[in-house]
CSV table of C-alpha atoms and ligand atoms in Angstrom, one decimal:
chain,number,residue,atom,x,y,z
A,1,MET,CA,-22.7,-9.4,19.9
A,2,PHE,CA,-26.4,-10.1,20.5
A,3,ARG,CA,-26.2,-13.5,18.7
A,4,LEU,CA,-22.8,-14.2,20.2
A,5,THR,CA,-24.1,-13.7,23.7
A,6,ILE,CA,-27.0,-16.0,23.2
A,7,GLU,CA,-24.8,-18.6,21.5
A,8,LYS,CA,-22.3,-18.5,24.3
A,9,SER,CA,-24.9,-18.7,27.0
A,10,LEU,CA,-26.6,-21.7,25.4
A,11,ASN,CA,-23.3,-23.5,24.9
A,12,HIS,CA,-22.1,-22.7,28.4
A,13,PHE,CA,-25.3,-24.3,29.7
A,14,ILE,CA,-25.1,-27.3,27.4
A,15,SER,CA,-21.5,-28.0,28.3
A,16,ALA,CA,-22.0,-27.5,32.0
A,17,ASN,CA,-25.0,-29.8,32.1
A,18,ASN,CA,-23.9,-32.3,29.5
A,19,THR,CA,-27.2,-31.7,27.7
A,20,ASP,CA,-28.2,-34.3,25.2
A,21,LEU,CA,-29.0,-32.6,21.9
A,22,THR,CA,-29.6,-35.6,19.7
A,23,HIS,CA,-33.3,-34.8,19.3
A,24,ILE,CA,-32.4,-31.4,17.6
A,25,ASP,CA,-29.1,-32.5,16.0
A,26,ASN,CA,-28.7,-31.1,12.4
A,27,LYS,CA,-31.9,-29.1,12.7
A,28,VAL,CA,-32.4,-25.4,12.0
A,29,VAL,CA,-35.0,-23.6,14.1
A,30,SER,CA,-35.8,-19.9,13.3
A,31,PHE,CA,-37.3,-17.2,15.5
A,32,ARG,CA,-38.9,-14.2,13.9
A,33,VAL,CA,-39.9,-11.1,15.9
A,34,ASP,CA,-41.5,-8.8,13.4
A,35,GLU,CA,-41.9,-5.8,15.7
A,36,ILE,CA,-38.2,-5.4,16.1
A,37,ASP,CA,-37.3,-6.9,12.7
A,38,LEU,CA,-35.2,-9.7,14.3
A,39,THR,CA,-34.7,-13.2,12.9
A,40,LEU,CA,-32.5,-15.7,14.7
A,41,PHE,CA,-31.6,-19.1,13.2
A,42,PHE,CA,-30.5,-21.8,15.6
A,43,LEU,CA,-28.4,-24.6,14.1
A,44,CYS,CA,-27.5,-27.6,16.2
A,45,LEU,CA,-24.4,-29.5,15.2
A,46,ASN,CA,-21.5,-31.2,16.9
A,47,SER,CA,-23.2,-31.1,20.3
A,48,ARG,CA,-23.5,-27.3,20.3
A,49,ILE,CA,-25.7,-24.6,19.0
A,50,PHE,CA,-24.8,-22.0,16.5
A,51,VAL,CA,-26.8,-18.8,16.3
A,52,ILE,CA,-26.6,-17.6,12.7
A,53,ASP,CA,-28.0,-14.8,10.7
A,54,SER,CA,-29.0,-16.8,7.6
A,55,PRO,CA,-29.7,-20.5,7.0
A,56,GLN,CA,-27.9,-20.2,3.6
A,57,HIS,CA,-29.0,-23.3,1.7
A,58,LYS,CA,-30.0,-25.3,4.7
A,59,LYS,CA,-33.7,-26.0,5.1
A,60,VAL,CA,-35.4,-24.5,8.1
A,61,ASP,CA,-37.0,-27.3,10.0
A,62,VAL,CA,-39.1,-25.3,12.4
A,63,SER,CA,-40.0,-21.6,12.3
A,64,LEU,CA,-41.6,-19.6,15.1
A,65,ILE,CA,-43.2,-16.2,14.5
A,66,THR,CA,-43.6,-14.3,17.8
A,67,ASN,CA,-44.5,-10.9,18.9
A,68,ASN,CA,-42.4,-8.9,21.3
A,69,ALA,CA,-44.2,-10.2,24.4
A,70,SER,CA,-44.2,-13.9,23.4
A,71,PHE,CA,-40.5,-13.7,22.4
A,72,LEU,CA,-39.7,-12.6,25.9
A,73,ALA,CA,-42.0,-15.1,27.4
A,74,ILE,CA,-40.2,-17.9,25.7
A,75,PHE,CA,-36.9,-16.8,27.2
A,76,LYS,CA,-38.6,-16.7,30.6
A,77,GLY,CA,-39.8,-20.3,30.4
A,78,ALA,CA,-43.4,-20.0,29.0
A,79,SER,CA,-44.7,-23.1,27.4
A,80,LEU,CA,-45.1,-23.0,23.7
A,81,GLU,CA,-48.4,-24.9,23.9
A,82,GLU,CA,-49.9,-22.2,26.1
A,83,LEU,CA,-48.6,-19.4,23.8
A,84,LEU,CA,-50.1,-21.3,20.8
A,85,GLU,CA,-53.4,-21.6,22.6
A,86,ASN,CA,-53.5,-17.9,23.2
A,87,GLU,CA,-52.4,-17.3,19.6
A,88,ASP,CA,-49.4,-15.4,20.8
A,89,ILE,CA,-47.1,-17.3,18.4
A,90,GLU,CA,-47.2,-19.2,15.1
A,91,ILE,CA,-45.2,-22.3,14.7
A,92,ASN,CA,-44.5,-24.0,11.3
A,93,GLY,CA,-43.0,-27.5,11.9
A,94,SER,CA,-42.6,-29.7,14.9
A,95,VAL,CA,-43.8,-28.0,18.1
A,96,ASN,CA,-41.8,-30.6,20.0
A,97,THR,CA,-38.5,-29.6,18.3
A,98,ALA,CA,-39.4,-26.0,18.9
A,99,GLN,CA,-40.1,-26.7,22.6
A,100,GLN,CA,-36.7,-28.4,23.0
A,101,LEU,CA,-35.0,-25.3,21.8
A,102,ALA,CA,-37.3,-23.0,23.8
A,103,SER,CA,-36.5,-25.0,27.0
A,104,LEU,CA,-32.8,-24.6,26.3
A,105,LEU,CA,-33.2,-20.9,25.9
A,106,SER,CA,-35.1,-20.5,29.2
A,107,SER,CA,-32.8,-22.9,31.1
A,108,SER,CA,-29.7,-21.0,30.1
A,109,SER,CA,-31.2,-17.9,31.8
A,110,ILE,CA,-30.5,-15.4,29.1
A,111,ASP,CA,-31.4,-11.9,30.2
A,112,ILE,CA,-33.0,-11.1,26.9
A,113,GLU,CA,-34.5,-7.7,28.1
A,114,GLU,CA,-31.0,-6.5,29.0
A,115,LEU,CA,-29.5,-7.8,25.8
A,116,ILE,CA,-32.1,-6.1,23.7
A,117,SER,CA,-31.7,-2.9,25.6
A,118,GLN,CA,-28.0,-2.8,24.5
A,119,TYR,CA,-29.0,-2.8,20.9
A,120,THR,CA,-32.4,-1.2,20.5
A,121,GLY,CA,-32.0,1.3,23.3
A,122,ASP,CA,-33.7,1.2,26.7
A,123,ILE,CA,-37.1,2.4,25.5
A,124,VAL,CA,-37.7,-0.5,23.1
A,125,ALA,CA,-36.5,-2.9,25.8
A,126,HIS,CA,-38.8,-1.2,28.3
A,127,GLN,CA,-41.8,-1.6,25.9
A,128,LEU,CA,-40.8,-5.2,25.4
A,129,GLY,CA,-40.8,-5.7,29.1
A,130,GLN,CA,-44.2,-4.1,29.5
A,131,ALA,CA,-45.7,-6.2,26.7
A,132,PHE,CA,-44.3,-9.3,28.2
A,133,ARG,CA,-45.8,-8.6,31.6
A,134,GLN,CA,-49.2,-8.6,29.9
A,135,ILE,CA,-48.9,-12.3,29.2
A,136,LYS,CA,-50.2,-13.2,32.5
A,137,LYS,CA,-50.8,-16.9,31.9
A,138,ALA,CA,-47.2,-17.7,30.9
A,139,THR,CA,-45.4,-20.1,33.2
A,140,ILE,CA,-42.3,-18.2,34.3
A,141,LYS,CA,-39.3,-19.9,35.6
A,142,ASN,CA,-36.8,-18.6,38.2
A,143,ASP,CA,-34.7,-16.0,36.6
A,144,SER,CA,-31.2,-16.6,38.1
A,145,SER,CA,-28.7,-15.4,35.6
A,146,ILE,CA,-25.4,-16.7,34.4
A,147,ILE,CA,-25.4,-14.1,31.8
A,148,SER,CA,-23.4,-11.4,33.7
A,149,THR,CA,-20.3,-13.6,33.8
A,150,LEU,CA,-20.6,-14.4,30.1
A,151,LYS,CA,-21.3,-10.8,29.3
A,152,ASP,CA,-18.2,-9.6,31.2
A,153,GLU,CA,-16.1,-12.1,29.2
A,154,ILE,CA,-17.5,-10.9,25.9
A,155,THR,CA,-17.4,-7.2,26.8
A,156,THR,CA,-13.8,-7.3,27.6
A,157,ALA,CA,-13.1,-9.0,24.4
A,158,LEU,CA,-15.3,-6.8,22.3
A,159,ILE,CA,-14.2,-3.7,20.4
A,160,ALA,CA,-17.2,-1.5,19.8
A,161,PRO,CA,-19.5,-3.3,17.4
A,162,SER,CA,-21.7,-0.8,15.5
A,163,ARG,CA,-25.2,-1.0,16.9
A,164,SER,CA,-26.9,-0.1,13.7
A,165,LYS,CA,-25.5,-3.2,12.1
A,166,PHE,CA,-27.3,-5.5,14.5
A,167,PHE,CA,-30.7,-5.5,12.8
A,168,LYS,CA,-29.1,-5.6,9.4
A,169,GLY,CA,-28.0,-9.1,10.3
A,170,ARG,CA,-24.4,-8.9,11.3
A,171,VAL,CA,-23.0,-10.8,14.3
B,1,MET,CA,5.7,-17.0,-18.9
B,2,ALA,CA,6.0,-17.8,-15.2
B,3,LYS,CA,2.8,-17.2,-13.1
B,4,THR,CA,3.1,-14.3,-10.6
B,5,THR,CA,1.5,-13.3,-7.4
B,6,HIS,CA,1.8,-10.4,-5.0
B,7,PHE,CA,4.4,-10.2,-2.2
B,8,GLY,CA,3.3,-7.0,-0.5
B,9,TYR,CA,3.1,-4.5,-3.4
B,10,LYS,CA,5.7,-6.4,-5.5
B,11,GLU,CA,4.7,-8.9,-8.2
B,12,VAL,CA,6.9,-12.0,-7.8
B,13,ASP,CA,7.1,-15.5,-9.3
B,14,ILE,CA,4.4,-17.6,-7.7
B,15,GLU,CA,6.9,-20.2,-6.7
B,16,LYS,CA,9.0,-17.7,-4.9
B,17,LYS,CA,6.4,-16.2,-2.5
B,18,GLN,CA,6.6,-18.9,0.1
B,19,GLY,CA,10.4,-18.5,0.4
B,20,LEU,CA,10.1,-14.7,0.6
B,21,VAL,CA,7.5,-15.0,3.4
B,22,LYS,CA,9.7,-17.4,5.2
B,23,GLY,CA,12.5,-14.8,5.0
B,24,VAL,CA,10.2,-12.2,6.6
B,25,PHE,CA,9.2,-14.4,9.5
B,26,ASP,CA,12.7,-15.8,10.1
B,27,SER,CA,13.8,-12.2,10.4
B,28,VAL,CA,11.0,-11.0,12.7
B,29,ALA,CA,10.6,-14.2,14.9
B,30,GLY,CA,12.7,-13.1,17.8
B,31,LYS,CA,11.0,-9.7,18.1
B,32,TYR,CA,7.6,-10.8,17.0
B,33,ASP,CA,5.7,-10.5,20.2
B,34,LEU,CA,7.2,-7.2,21.2
B,35,MET,CA,6.4,-5.8,17.8
B,36,ASN,CA,2.9,-7.1,17.9
B,37,ASP,CA,2.3,-5.2,21.1
B,38,VAL,CA,4.0,-2.0,19.8
B,39,MET,CA,2.3,-1.9,16.4
B,40,SER,CA,-1.2,-2.7,17.6
B,41,MET,CA,-0.8,-0.9,20.9
B,42,GLY,CA,-1.8,-4.1,22.6
B,43,THR,CA,-5.1,-4.3,20.7
B,44,HIS,CA,-4.2,-7.7,19.1
B,45,ARG,CA,-4.8,-9.2,22.5
B,46,LEU,CA,-8.4,-8.0,22.5
B,47,TRP,CA,-8.9,-9.2,18.9
B,48,LYS,CA,-7.6,-12.6,20.0
B,49,ASN,CA,-9.8,-12.7,23.1
B,50,TYR,CA,-12.8,-12.0,20.9
B,51,THR,CA,-11.8,-14.8,18.6
B,52,ILE,CA,-11.6,-17.2,21.6
B,53,ALA,CA,-15.0,-15.9,22.9
B,54,SER,CA,-16.5,-16.7,19.4
B,55,SER,CA,-15.1,-20.1,19.2
B,56,ASN,CA,-17.6,-22.2,21.2
B,57,VAL,CA,-14.6,-24.4,22.1
B,58,LYS,CA,-15.4,-26.6,25.1
B,59,GLU,CA,-13.7,-29.2,27.3
B,60,GLY,CA,-12.5,-32.2,25.4
B,61,ASP,CA,-12.4,-30.4,22.0
B,62,HIS,CA,-9.6,-30.9,19.4
B,63,VAL,CA,-8.3,-27.6,18.1
B,64,LEU,CA,-5.8,-26.8,15.4
B,65,ASP,CA,-4.2,-23.3,15.3
B,66,ILE,CA,-2.7,-22.8,11.8
B,67,ALA,CA,0.1,-20.2,11.3
B,68,GLY,CA,0.1,-20.2,15.1
B,69,GLY,CA,3.5,-18.5,15.4
B,70,THR,CA,4.3,-17.6,19.0
B,71,GLY,CA,1.2,-19.3,20.3
B,72,ASP,CA,-1.1,-16.7,21.7
B,73,LEU,CA,-4.2,-18.5,20.6
B,74,ALA,CA,-2.9,-21.9,21.4
B,75,ILE,CA,-2.3,-20.8,25.0
B,76,LYS,CA,-5.9,-19.7,25.3
B,77,PHE,CA,-7.4,-22.7,23.6
B,78,ARG,CA,-5.3,-25.0,25.8
B,79,LYS,CA,-7.1,-23.6,28.8
B,80,LYS,CA,-10.5,-24.1,27.2
B,81,VAL,CA,-10.2,-27.7,26.1
B,82,GLY,CA,-8.9,-28.9,29.5
B,83,PRO,CA,-6.9,-32.1,30.1
B,84,LYS,CA,-9.2,-34.3,27.8
B,85,GLY,CA,-8.8,-32.0,24.9
B,86,LYS,CA,-6.0,-31.5,22.4
B,87,VAL,CA,-4.4,-28.4,20.9
B,88,ILE,CA,-2.0,-28.4,17.9
B,89,LEU,CA,0.0,-25.4,17.0
B,90,SER,CA,1.2,-25.5,13.5
B,91,ASP,CA,3.2,-23.1,11.4
B,92,ILE,CA,5.3,-23.3,8.2
B,93,ASN,CA,8.2,-21.6,9.8
B,94,ASP,CA,10.6,-23.3,12.3
B,95,SER,CA,11.9,-20.0,13.7
B,96,MET,CA,8.3,-19.0,14.7
B,97,LEU,CA,7.6,-22.5,16.1
B,98,PHE,CA,10.8,-22.2,18.1
B,99,GLU,CA,9.6,-18.9,19.6
B,100,GLY,CA,6.1,-20.5,20.1
B,101,ARG,CA,7.5,-23.4,22.1
B,102,LYS,CA,9.6,-21.0,24.3
B,103,ASN,CA,6.5,-18.9,24.9
B,104,LEU,CA,4.3,-21.8,25.8
B,105,LEU,CA,6.9,-23.2,28.2
B,106,ASN,CA,7.1,-19.7,29.8
B,107,HIS,CA,3.4,-20.1,30.4
B,108,GLY,CA,3.9,-23.5,32.0
B,109,ILE,CA,2.2,-25.3,29.0
B,110,ILE,CA,3.8,-28.5,27.9
B,111,ASP,CA,0.9,-30.4,26.4
B,112,VAL,CA,0.4,-28.6,23.1
B,113,ASP,CA,1.7,-30.4,20.0
B,114,PHE,CA,3.9,-28.5,17.5
B,115,VAL,CA,3.6,-29.4,13.8
B,116,GLN,CA,5.6,-27.7,11.1
B,117,ALA,CA,3.2,-27.5,8.2
B,118,ASN,CA,2.1,-25.5,5.2
B,119,ALA,CA,-1.5,-24.4,5.5
B,120,GLU,CA,-1.9,-25.5,1.8
B,121,SER,CA,-1.2,-29.2,2.6
B,122,LEU,CA,-2.2,-30.0,6.2
B,123,PRO,CA,-0.8,-33.4,7.5
B,124,PHE,CA,-4.0,-34.3,9.4
B,125,GLU,CA,-6.8,-36.8,8.8
B,126,ASP,CA,-10.1,-35.7,7.5
B,127,ASN,CA,-12.8,-34.7,10.0
B,128,THR,CA,-10.4,-34.4,13.0
B,129,PHE,CA,-10.9,-31.0,14.6
B,130,ASP,CA,-13.8,-29.2,16.4
B,131,CYS,CA,-12.1,-25.9,15.7
B,132,VAL,CA,-9.5,-24.6,13.3
B,133,SER,CA,-8.1,-21.1,13.7
B,134,ILE,CA,-5.7,-18.9,11.7
B,135,ALA,CA,-4.8,-15.5,13.0
B,136,PHE,CA,-3.0,-13.0,10.9
B,137,GLY,CA,-1.7,-15.9,8.8
B,138,LEU,CA,-3.9,-16.3,5.8
B,139,ARG,CA,-2.7,-13.2,4.0
B,140,ASN,CA,0.8,-14.8,3.9
B,141,VAL,CA,-0.4,-18.0,2.2
B,142,THR,CA,0.2,-18.2,-1.5
B,143,HIS,CA,-2.8,-20.4,-2.5
B,144,LYS,CA,-5.5,-19.3,-0.1
B,145,ASP,CA,-8.2,-21.3,-1.9
B,146,LEU,CA,-6.2,-24.5,-1.3
B,147,ALA,CA,-5.6,-23.7,2.3
B,148,LEU,CA,-9.3,-23.0,3.0
B,149,LYS,CA,-10.2,-26.4,1.4
B,150,GLN,CA,-7.7,-28.1,3.7
B,151,MET,CA,-9.2,-26.4,6.7
B,152,HIS,CA,-12.6,-27.6,5.6
B,153,ARG,CA,-11.2,-31.1,5.1
B,154,VAL,CA,-9.7,-31.5,8.6
B,155,LEU,CA,-12.7,-30.0,10.4
B,156,LYS,CA,-15.4,-32.3,11.8
B,157,LYS,CA,-19.0,-31.9,10.7
B,158,GLY,CA,-20.2,-29.0,12.9
B,159,GLY,CA,-16.6,-27.8,13.3
B,160,THR,CA,-15.8,-24.1,13.4
B,161,LEU,CA,-13.3,-22.2,11.3
B,162,LEU,CA,-12.0,-18.9,12.7
B,163,ILE,CA,-10.0,-16.5,10.5
B,164,LEU,CA,-8.7,-13.4,12.2
B,165,GLU,CA,-7.1,-11.1,9.7
B,166,PHE,CA,-6.5,-7.5,8.8
B,167,SER,CA,-9.3,-6.3,6.5
B,168,LYS,CA,-10.9,-3.3,4.9
B,169,VAL,CA,-11.5,-0.3,7.1
B,170,GLU,CA,-15.2,0.8,7.1
B,171,ASN,CA,-14.8,4.5,7.6
B,172,GLN,CA,-12.8,6.8,5.2
B,173,MET,CA,-11.4,9.0,7.9
B,174,LEU,CA,-10.2,6.1,9.9
B,175,GLU,CA,-8.7,4.6,6.7
B,176,LYS,CA,-6.6,7.7,6.1
B,177,ILE,CA,-5.3,7.7,9.6
B,178,TYR,CA,-4.6,4.0,9.4
B,179,ASP,CA,-2.8,4.4,6.1
B,180,LEU,CA,-0.6,7.1,7.5
B,181,TYR,CA,0.1,5.0,10.5
B,182,SER,CA,0.9,1.7,8.7
B,183,PHE,CA,3.0,3.1,5.9
B,184,ASN,CA,4.9,5.7,7.8
B,185,LEU,CA,5.1,4.6,11.4
B,186,ILE,CA,5.0,0.8,11.3
B,187,PRO,CA,8.2,0.4,9.1
B,188,LYS,CA,9.9,2.9,11.3
B,189,PHE,CA,8.9,1.0,14.4
B,190,GLY,CA,10.3,-2.1,12.6
B,191,GLU,CA,13.6,-0.3,12.1
B,192,PHE,CA,13.8,1.1,15.6
B,193,PHE,CA,12.7,-2.0,17.6
B,194,ALA,CA,13.8,-4.8,15.3
B,195,ASN,CA,16.3,-3.2,13.0
B,196,ASP,CA,14.2,-4.5,10.1
B,197,GLU,CA,12.3,-1.9,8.1
B,198,ASP,CA,11.7,-4.1,5.0
B,199,SER,CA,9.9,-6.9,6.8
B,200,TYR,CA,7.5,-4.4,8.4
B,201,GLN,CA,7.0,-2.6,5.1
B,202,TYR,CA,5.9,-6.0,3.7
B,203,LEU,CA,3.5,-6.6,6.6
B,204,ALA,CA,1.8,-3.2,6.0
B,205,GLU,CA,1.6,-3.8,2.2
B,206,SER,CA,0.4,-7.4,2.6
B,207,ILE,CA,-2.5,-6.2,4.6
B,208,ARG,CA,-3.7,-4.0,1.7
B,209,ARG,CA,-3.4,-6.9,-0.7
B,210,HIS,CA,-5.5,-9.2,1.4
B,211,PRO,CA,-9.1,-9.8,0.2
B,212,ASP,CA,-11.8,-7.6,1.8
B,213,GLN,CA,-14.5,-9.0,4.1
B,214,GLU,CA,-17.0,-10.0,1.5
B,215,THR,CA,-14.4,-11.4,-0.9
B,216,LEU,CA,-13.0,-13.6,1.9
B,217,LYS,CA,-16.4,-14.7,2.9
B,218,ASN,CA,-17.1,-15.9,-0.6
B,219,MET,CA,-13.8,-17.6,-0.8
B,220,VAL,CA,-14.7,-19.5,2.5
B,221,LEU,CA,-18.1,-20.5,1.1
B,222,ASP,CA,-16.4,-21.6,-2.2
B,223,ALA,CA,-14.1,-23.9,-0.2
B,224,GLY,CA,-17.1,-25.9,1.0
B,225,PHE,CA,-18.2,-24.2,4.2
B,226,GLU,CA,-22.0,-23.9,4.5
B,227,PHE,CA,-22.1,-20.9,6.7
B,228,CYS,CA,-19.8,-17.9,7.0
B,229,GLU,CA,-20.2,-14.6,8.8
B,230,TYR,CA,-17.8,-11.9,9.7
B,231,HIS,CA,-17.5,-9.4,12.4
B,232,ASN,CA,-15.5,-6.2,12.0
B,233,LEU,CA,-13.3,-5.2,14.9
B,234,THR,CA,-11.9,-1.8,15.4
B,235,GLY,CA,-13.8,-0.4,12.5
B,236,GLY,CA,-12.8,-3.1,10.1
B,237,ILE,CA,-9.0,-2.8,10.7
B,238,VAL,CA,-9.4,-6.5,11.5
B,239,ALA,CA,-12.3,-8.9,10.8
B,240,LEU,CA,-13.1,-12.2,12.3
B,241,HIS,CA,-14.7,-14.6,9.8
B,242,LYS,CA,-16.4,-17.5,11.5
B,243,ALA,CA,-17.5,-20.5,9.3
B,244,ILE,CA,-19.2,-23.8,10.0
B,245,LYS,CA,-18.7,-27.1,8.2
B,246,ALA,CA,-22.2,-28.5,8.0
C,1,LIG,C1,1.8,-12.6,11.5
C,1,LIG,S1,2.2,-14.2,12.0
C,1,LIG,C2,0.8,-14.7,13.0
C,1,LIG,C3,1.2,-15.5,14.2
C,1,LIG,C4,0.1,-15.8,15.2
C,1,LIG,N1,-1.0,-16.5,14.6
C,1,LIG,C5,-0.4,-14.5,15.8
C,1,LIG,O1,-1.6,-14.2,15.6
C,1,LIG,O2,0.3,-13.9,16.6
C,1,LIG,C6,2.0,-15.1,10.6
C,1,LIG,C7,2.4,-16.5,10.6
C,1,LIG,O3,2.0,-17.2,9.5
C,1,LIG,C8,3.0,-18.2,9.2
C,1,LIG,N2,2.8,-18.6,7.8
C,1,LIG,C9,3.1,-17.9,6.6
C,1,LIG,N3,2.8,-18.7,5.5
C,1,LIG,C10,2.3,-19.9,6.0
C,1,LIG,C11,1.8,-21.0,5.4
C,1,LIG,N4,1.7,-21.1,4.0
C,1,LIG,N5,1.4,-22.1,6.1
C,1,LIG,C12,1.4,-22.0,7.5
C,1,LIG,N6,1.9,-20.9,8.2
C,1,LIG,C13,2.3,-19.8,7.4
C,1,LIG,C14,4.3,-17.5,9.4
C,1,LIG,O4,5.4,-18.4,9.6
C,1,LIG,C15,3.9,-16.7,10.7
C,1,LIG,O5,4.3,-17.4,11.9
């Protein structure tokens, strides 16, 4: 559900804005957040993004290792260069490619705090929020959200996924 | 000795299964939608909505719904792809396609193509579709490996395969209740509503003979898909496998 919501939000944005994805086509970008044991793999194919739990045999082109706060900051529009300067993230691979994906994540206005709260519980989400607010220098974009519409759509369709499974890497 | 396969809990000559399955769906076609609602208590609609939500289908896409029967998914995909897109509803059984056509007309949909085809030999060009779906159809197919390879063939690179199918219940307690329900009540519902206990007995049995989540995932990967994940719905009564051709 977590990955599905991100995937849907991204693709909704891409389709509504006719976003050109050629620069990240056929690339796999991974995000790792150690503190909450979360890894997301973003695969771009056929003009859309798939959020998958494992790259299988495909090579990961760029990997980002973030902490809670920088993970949130990326979704809120922080520049990767700045986060790198402050040593809030580690990037292996092209920063440019990573930035393209990061910009998509922030443009699609995913309410990541709320999403995480559904799966880790409100306390972790609150801690995440607090940690994020400590990154003062990050450039934050306007947070108008399309996520509620998408979430409603998914929630009505969804039949009680087990929370515990999320961090074990299921959809 | 002739090769055999399962038809529900019976072992039958492999060549005969397709005809026997046809008999079942010829028999249930007229009452199929009513029975779906009765047997699943309406939940099949939620499972199908989740499938659509997972599809990433967008305007202009080409979608193939295999074993599409009375067209529930085709109706929803049609709305998603818009006027520039294309949806094909295919099924091996003409009685089911006939019901599907009626159903779509009742929904005011005239621009879905109907193709009578066996999932094991799809009459479409390679790399044609952005999405291929099969809902509650795969367990009826005799050579599932062949069918999965065909689905892979007709998908474009980056295309998505969605398999919605009954699966292995996760929780033992739920499994017991579900067994009681499907082997005692479902055939009785079949008799009461459709005057056809045997067909519904087959449906209940065929669910148990279908590969579990992990087995099916491996079959999908063996067919050439690079990624495959599944999501259990209603405690694993049903699972949605989503695969990508990379
Ligand atoms: C349980 S119905 C599912 C109908 C519809 N997809 C739904 O979800 O309501 C199964 C369908 O699979 C079709 N079918 C069985 N074997 C098939 C095969 N080898 N190739 C294509 N369709 C097949 C049947 O004719 C039937 O319409």
